PDB file of C-alpha atoms in Angstrom:
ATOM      1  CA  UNK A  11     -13.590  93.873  37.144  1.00 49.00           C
ATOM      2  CA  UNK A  12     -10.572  96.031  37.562  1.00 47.00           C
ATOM      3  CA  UNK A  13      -8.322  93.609  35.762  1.00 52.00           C
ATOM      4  CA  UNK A  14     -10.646  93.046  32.970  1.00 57.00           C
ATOM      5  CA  UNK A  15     -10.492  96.821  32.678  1.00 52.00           C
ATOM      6  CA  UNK A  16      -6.911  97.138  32.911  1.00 48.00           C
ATOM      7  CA  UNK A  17      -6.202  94.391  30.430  1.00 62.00           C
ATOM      8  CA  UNK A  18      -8.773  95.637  27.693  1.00 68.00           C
ATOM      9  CA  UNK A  19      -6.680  98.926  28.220  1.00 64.00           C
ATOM     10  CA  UNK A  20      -3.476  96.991  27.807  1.00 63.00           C
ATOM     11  CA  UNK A  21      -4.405  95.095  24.890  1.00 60.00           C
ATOM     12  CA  UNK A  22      -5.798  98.307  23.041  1.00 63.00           C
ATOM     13  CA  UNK A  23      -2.282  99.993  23.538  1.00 66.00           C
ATOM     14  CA  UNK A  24      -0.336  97.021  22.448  1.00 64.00           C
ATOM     15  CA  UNK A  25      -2.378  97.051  19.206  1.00 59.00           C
ATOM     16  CA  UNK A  26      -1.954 100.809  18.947  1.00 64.00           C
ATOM     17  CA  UNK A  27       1.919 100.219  19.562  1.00 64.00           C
ATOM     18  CA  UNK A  28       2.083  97.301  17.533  1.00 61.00           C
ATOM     19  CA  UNK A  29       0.508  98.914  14.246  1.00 58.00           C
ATOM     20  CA  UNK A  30       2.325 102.115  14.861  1.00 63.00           C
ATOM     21  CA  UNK A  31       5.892 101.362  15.884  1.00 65.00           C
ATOM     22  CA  UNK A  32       7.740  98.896  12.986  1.00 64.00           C
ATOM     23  CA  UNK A  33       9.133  96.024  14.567  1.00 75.00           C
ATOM     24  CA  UNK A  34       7.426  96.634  17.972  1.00 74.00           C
ATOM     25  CA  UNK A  35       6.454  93.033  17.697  1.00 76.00           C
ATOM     26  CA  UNK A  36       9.515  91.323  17.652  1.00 83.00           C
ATOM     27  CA  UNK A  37      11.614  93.989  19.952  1.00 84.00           C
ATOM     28  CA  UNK A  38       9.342  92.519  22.692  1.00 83.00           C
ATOM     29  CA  UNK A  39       9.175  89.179  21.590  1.00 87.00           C
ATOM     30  CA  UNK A  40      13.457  89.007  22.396  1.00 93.00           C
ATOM     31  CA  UNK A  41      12.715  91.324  25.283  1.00 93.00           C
ATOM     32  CA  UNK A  42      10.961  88.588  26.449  1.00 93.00           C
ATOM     33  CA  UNK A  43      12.976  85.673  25.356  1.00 96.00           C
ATOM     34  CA  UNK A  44      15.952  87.830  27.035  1.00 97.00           C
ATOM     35  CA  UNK A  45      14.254  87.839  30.320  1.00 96.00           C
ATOM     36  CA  UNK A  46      13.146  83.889  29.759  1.00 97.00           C
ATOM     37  CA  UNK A  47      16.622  82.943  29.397  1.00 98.00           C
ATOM     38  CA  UNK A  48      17.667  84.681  32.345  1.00 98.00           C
ATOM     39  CA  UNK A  49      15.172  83.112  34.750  1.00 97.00           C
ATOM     40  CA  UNK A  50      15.832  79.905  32.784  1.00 98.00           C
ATOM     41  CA  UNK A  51      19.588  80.199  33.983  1.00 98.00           C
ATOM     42  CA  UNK A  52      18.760  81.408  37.489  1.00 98.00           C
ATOM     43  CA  UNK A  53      19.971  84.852  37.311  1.00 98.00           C
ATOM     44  CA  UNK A  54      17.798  86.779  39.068  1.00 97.00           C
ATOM     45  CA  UNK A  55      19.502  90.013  38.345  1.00 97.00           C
ATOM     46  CA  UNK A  56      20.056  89.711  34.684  1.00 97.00           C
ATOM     47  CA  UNK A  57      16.322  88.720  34.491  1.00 97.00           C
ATOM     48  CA  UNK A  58      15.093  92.347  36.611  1.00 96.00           C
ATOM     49  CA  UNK A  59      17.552  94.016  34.779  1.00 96.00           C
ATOM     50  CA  UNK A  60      16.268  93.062  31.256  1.00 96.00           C
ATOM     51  CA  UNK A  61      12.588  93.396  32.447  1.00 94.00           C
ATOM     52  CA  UNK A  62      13.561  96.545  33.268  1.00 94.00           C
ATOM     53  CA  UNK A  63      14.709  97.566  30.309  1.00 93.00           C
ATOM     54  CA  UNK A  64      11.518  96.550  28.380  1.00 90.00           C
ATOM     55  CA  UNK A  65       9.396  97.952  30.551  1.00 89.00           C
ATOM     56  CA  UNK A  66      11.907 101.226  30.455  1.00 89.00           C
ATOM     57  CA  UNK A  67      11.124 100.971  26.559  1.00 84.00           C
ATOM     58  CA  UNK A  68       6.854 100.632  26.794  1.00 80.00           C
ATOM     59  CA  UNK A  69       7.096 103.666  28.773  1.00 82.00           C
ATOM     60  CA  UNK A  70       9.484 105.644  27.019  1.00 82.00           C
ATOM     61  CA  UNK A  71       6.859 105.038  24.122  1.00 75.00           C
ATOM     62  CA  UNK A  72       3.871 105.372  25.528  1.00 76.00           C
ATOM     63  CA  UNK A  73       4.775 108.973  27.283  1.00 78.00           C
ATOM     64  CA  UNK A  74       5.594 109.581  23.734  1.00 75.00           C
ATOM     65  CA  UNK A  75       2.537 109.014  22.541  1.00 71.00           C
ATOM     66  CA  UNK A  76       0.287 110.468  25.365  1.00 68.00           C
ATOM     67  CA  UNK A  77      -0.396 113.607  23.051  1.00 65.00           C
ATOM     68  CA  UNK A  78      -1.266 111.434  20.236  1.00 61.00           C
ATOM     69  CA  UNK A  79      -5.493 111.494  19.781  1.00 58.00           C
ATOM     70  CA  UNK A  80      -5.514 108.506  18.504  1.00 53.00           C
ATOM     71  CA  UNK A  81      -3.703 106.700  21.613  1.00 53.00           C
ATOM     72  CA  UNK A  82      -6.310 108.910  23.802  1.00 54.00           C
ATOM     73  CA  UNK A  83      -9.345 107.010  22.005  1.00 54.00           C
ATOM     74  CA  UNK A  84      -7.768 103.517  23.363  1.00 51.00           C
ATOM     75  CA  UNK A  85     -10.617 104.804  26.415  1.00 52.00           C
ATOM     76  CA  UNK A  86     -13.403 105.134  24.110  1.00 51.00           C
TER      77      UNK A  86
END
């Protein structure tokens, strides 16, 4: 139950980012692909560092946006 929660809540705020922030979309798409090719050549600290970096980016947004009303309806 609590995942299904937490990834209804995750998938509302990646629409929310994804309409709102231009080229959200494809900044995480080679955020990804960065960390992919890093586990792909076996560096384990390239791949942490870049996932930290993303996930350094969602939040940098997201605490951005926690006065936004419209990002507070994501609960209902």
């Amino acid at each position: 139950m609590l995942l299904r929660v937490l990834s209804t809540r995750t998938q509302r705020v990646r629409i929310v980012r994804g309409s709102r922030t231009s080229h959200a979309l494809d900044n995480a798409h080679q955020d990804h692909e960065e960390i992919l090719r890093a586990l792909q050549a076996r560096d384990a600290q390239l791949a942490a560092s870049a996932a930290t970096v993303h996930i350094a980016a969602v939040e940098q947004w997201l605490a951005a946006s926690l006065n936004d009303d419209s990002l507070r309806a994501i609960d209902g």
